[in-house]
Tab-separated table of C-alpha atoms in Angstrom:
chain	number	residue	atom	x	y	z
A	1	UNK	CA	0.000	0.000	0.000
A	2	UNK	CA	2.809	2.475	0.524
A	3	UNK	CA	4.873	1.547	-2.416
A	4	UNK	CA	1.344	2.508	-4.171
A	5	UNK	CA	1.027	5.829	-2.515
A	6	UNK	CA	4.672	6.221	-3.363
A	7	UNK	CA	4.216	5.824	-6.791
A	8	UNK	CA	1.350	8.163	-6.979
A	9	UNK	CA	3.053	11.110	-5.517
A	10	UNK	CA	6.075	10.511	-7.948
A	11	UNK	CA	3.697	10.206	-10.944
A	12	UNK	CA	1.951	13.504	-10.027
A	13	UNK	CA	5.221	15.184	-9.882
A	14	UNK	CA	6.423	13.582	-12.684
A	15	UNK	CA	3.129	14.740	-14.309
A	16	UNK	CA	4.123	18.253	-12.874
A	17	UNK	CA	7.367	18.808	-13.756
A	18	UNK	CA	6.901	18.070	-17.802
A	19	UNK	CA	3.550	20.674	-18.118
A	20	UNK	CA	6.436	22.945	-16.276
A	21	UNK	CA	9.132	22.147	-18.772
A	22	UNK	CA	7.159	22.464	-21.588
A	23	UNK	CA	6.339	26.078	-20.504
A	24	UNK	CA	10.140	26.721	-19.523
A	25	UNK	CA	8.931	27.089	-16.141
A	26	UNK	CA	9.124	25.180	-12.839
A	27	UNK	CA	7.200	22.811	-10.137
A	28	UNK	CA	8.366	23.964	-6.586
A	29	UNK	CA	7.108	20.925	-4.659
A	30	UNK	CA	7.966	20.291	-0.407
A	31	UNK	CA	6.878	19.090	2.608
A	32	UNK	CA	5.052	21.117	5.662
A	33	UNK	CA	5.135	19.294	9.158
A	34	UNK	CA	4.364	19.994	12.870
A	35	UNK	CA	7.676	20.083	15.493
A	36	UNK	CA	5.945	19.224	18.837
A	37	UNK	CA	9.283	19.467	20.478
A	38	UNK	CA	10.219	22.818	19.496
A	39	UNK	CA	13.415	21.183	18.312
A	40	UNK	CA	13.747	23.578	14.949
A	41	UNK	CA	14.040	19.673	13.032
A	42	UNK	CA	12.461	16.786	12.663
A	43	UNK	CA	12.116	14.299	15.094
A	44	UNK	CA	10.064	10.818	15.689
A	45	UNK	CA	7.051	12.952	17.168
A	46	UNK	CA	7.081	15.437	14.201
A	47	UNK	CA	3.916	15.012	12.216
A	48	UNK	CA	3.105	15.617	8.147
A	49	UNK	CA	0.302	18.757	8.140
A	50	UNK	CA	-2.239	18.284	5.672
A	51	UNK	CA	-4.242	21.142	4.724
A	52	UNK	CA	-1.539	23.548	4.719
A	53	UNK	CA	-1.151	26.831	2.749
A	54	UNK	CA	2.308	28.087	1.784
A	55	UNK	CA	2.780	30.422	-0.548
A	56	UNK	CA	5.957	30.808	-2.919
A	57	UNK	CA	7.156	34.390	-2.891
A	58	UNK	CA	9.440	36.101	-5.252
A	59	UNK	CA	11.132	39.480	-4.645
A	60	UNK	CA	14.235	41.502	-6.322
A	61	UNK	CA	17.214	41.306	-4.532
A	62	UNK	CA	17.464	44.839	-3.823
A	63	UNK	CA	14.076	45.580	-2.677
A	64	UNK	CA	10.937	43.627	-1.199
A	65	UNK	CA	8.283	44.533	-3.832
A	66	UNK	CA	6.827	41.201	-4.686
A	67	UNK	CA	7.110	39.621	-8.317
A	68	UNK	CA	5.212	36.609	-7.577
A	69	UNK	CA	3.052	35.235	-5.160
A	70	UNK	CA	1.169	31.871	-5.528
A	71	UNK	CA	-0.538	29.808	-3.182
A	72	UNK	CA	-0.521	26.257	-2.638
A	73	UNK	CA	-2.092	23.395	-0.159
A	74	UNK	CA	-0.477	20.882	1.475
A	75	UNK	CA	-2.112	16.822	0.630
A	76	UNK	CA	-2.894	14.291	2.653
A	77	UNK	CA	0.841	13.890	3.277
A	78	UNK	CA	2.137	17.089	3.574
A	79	UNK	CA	3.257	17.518	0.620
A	80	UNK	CA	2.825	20.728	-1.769
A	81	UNK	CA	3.585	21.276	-5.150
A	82	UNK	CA	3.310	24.771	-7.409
A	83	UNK	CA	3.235	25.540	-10.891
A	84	UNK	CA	5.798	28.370	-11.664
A	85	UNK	CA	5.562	29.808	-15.220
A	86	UNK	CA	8.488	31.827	-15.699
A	87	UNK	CA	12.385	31.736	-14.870
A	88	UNK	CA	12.856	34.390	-11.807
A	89	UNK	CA	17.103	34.371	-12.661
A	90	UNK	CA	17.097	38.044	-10.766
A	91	UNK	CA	15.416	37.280	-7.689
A	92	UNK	CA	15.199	35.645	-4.066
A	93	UNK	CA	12.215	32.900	-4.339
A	94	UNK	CA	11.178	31.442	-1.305
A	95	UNK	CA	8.237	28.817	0.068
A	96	UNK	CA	6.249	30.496	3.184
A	97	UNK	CA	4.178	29.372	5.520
A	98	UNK	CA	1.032	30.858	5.642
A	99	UNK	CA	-1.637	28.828	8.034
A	100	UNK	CA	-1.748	25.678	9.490
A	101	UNK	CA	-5.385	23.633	10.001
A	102	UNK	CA	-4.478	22.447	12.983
A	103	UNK	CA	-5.085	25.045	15.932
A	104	UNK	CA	-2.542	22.978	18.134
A	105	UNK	CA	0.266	23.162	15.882
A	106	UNK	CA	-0.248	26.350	14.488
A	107	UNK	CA	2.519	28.875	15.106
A	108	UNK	CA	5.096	30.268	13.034
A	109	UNK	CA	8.420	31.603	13.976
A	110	UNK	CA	9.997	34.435	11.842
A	111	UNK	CA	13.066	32.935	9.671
A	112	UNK	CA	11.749	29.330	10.494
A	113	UNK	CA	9.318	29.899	8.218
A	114	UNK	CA	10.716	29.333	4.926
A	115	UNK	CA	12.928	27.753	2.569
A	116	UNK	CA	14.549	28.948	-0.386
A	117	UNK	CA	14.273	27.942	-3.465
A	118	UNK	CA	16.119	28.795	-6.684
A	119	UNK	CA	13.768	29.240	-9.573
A	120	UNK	CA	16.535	30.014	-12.609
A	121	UNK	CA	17.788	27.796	-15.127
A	122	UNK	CA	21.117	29.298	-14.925
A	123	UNK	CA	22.222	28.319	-11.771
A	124	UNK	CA	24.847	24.901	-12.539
A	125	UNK	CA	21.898	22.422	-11.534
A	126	UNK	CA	21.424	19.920	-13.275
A	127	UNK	CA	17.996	19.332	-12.942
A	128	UNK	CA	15.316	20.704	-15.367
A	129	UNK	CA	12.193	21.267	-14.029
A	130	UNK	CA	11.301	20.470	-10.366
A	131	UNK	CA	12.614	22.370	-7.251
A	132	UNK	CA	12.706	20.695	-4.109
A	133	UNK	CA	12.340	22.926	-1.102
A	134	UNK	CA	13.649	21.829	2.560
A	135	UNK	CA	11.134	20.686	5.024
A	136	UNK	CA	9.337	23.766	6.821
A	137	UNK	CA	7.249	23.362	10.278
A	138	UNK	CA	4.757	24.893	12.501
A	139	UNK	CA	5.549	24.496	16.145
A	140	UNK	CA	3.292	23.641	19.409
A	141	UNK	CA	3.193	26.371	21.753
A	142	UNK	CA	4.036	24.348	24.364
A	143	UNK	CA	6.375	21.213	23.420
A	144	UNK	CA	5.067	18.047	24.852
A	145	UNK	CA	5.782	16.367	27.886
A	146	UNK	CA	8.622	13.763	26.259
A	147	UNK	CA	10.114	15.655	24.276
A	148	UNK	CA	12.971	16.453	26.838
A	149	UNK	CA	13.894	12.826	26.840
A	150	UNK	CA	13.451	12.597	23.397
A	151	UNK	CA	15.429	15.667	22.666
A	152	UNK	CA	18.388	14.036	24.806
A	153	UNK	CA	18.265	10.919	22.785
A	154	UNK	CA	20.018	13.375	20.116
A	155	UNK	CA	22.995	13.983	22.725
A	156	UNK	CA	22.896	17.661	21.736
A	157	UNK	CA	25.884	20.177	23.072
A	158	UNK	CA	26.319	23.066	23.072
A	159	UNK	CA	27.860	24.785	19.697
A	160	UNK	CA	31.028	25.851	21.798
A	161	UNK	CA	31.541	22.390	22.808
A	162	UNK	CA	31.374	21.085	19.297
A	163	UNK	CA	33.974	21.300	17.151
């Protein structure tokens, strides 16, 4: 059953990504999810939101007047995927989160809240086509009760203590 559901996602980008190359544009496609533990990553009680919006957001370098802005939901699975028409070589592009259907999991930390994604044919990848953007979360406002223990299963330090 999940090799199926598997398959389906990858045929619906795959589906995706040629109606964007055949228009020269682009299919920016991700995954939203909920970070009970505050953690800023995931962890084995982060959740997949469905029902998501993001929004991709495109913006000159030198000044924050918007280019684009399109809007997209998140499936069953968390998973998003946009249709971008154009090349956007001159610009910063990035995925935002906008709201979150679940009231519990619904906040959003400034510059947590995105990822960037290049949306430019001349950049060295290699890849035509699709854009994959870096996991982005909405976090608890309170982190549950085991997350301590979980966090200390990571054995995290502190940066100075790292080399």
């Amino acid at each position: 059953m999940v090799a199926l559901v598997a398959a389906v996602a990858v045929a619906a980008v795959l589906a995706g990504v040629a109606s964007a190359e055949k228009a020269g544009g682009f299919v920016v496609t991700g995954r939203v999810y909920c970070d009970p533990c505050r953690a800023g990553f995931e962890t084995n009680v982060s959740k997949n939101v469905a029902g998501a919006t993001v929004e991709v957001v495109c913006r000159p370098f030198e000044a924050n007047k918007e280019t684009l802005k399109a809007e997209a939901t998140t499936d069953d699975f968390g998973w998003y995927k946009l249709e971008i028409d154009q090349d956007h070589q001159e610009e910063i592009c990035e995925v935002v989160l906008k709201k979150s259907p679940d009231p519990a999991c619904a906040e959003i930390e400034e510059l947590r809240d995105r990822a960037r994604v290049p949306l430019t044919s001349n950049n060295g990848i290699k890849q035509q086509g699709v854009r994959y953007a870096n996991p982005i979360a909405f976090f608890r406002k309170d982190p549950l009760k085991e997350c301590g223990a979980i966090l200390q299963q990571y054995d995290l330090k502190d940066a100075s203590d790292t080399p």
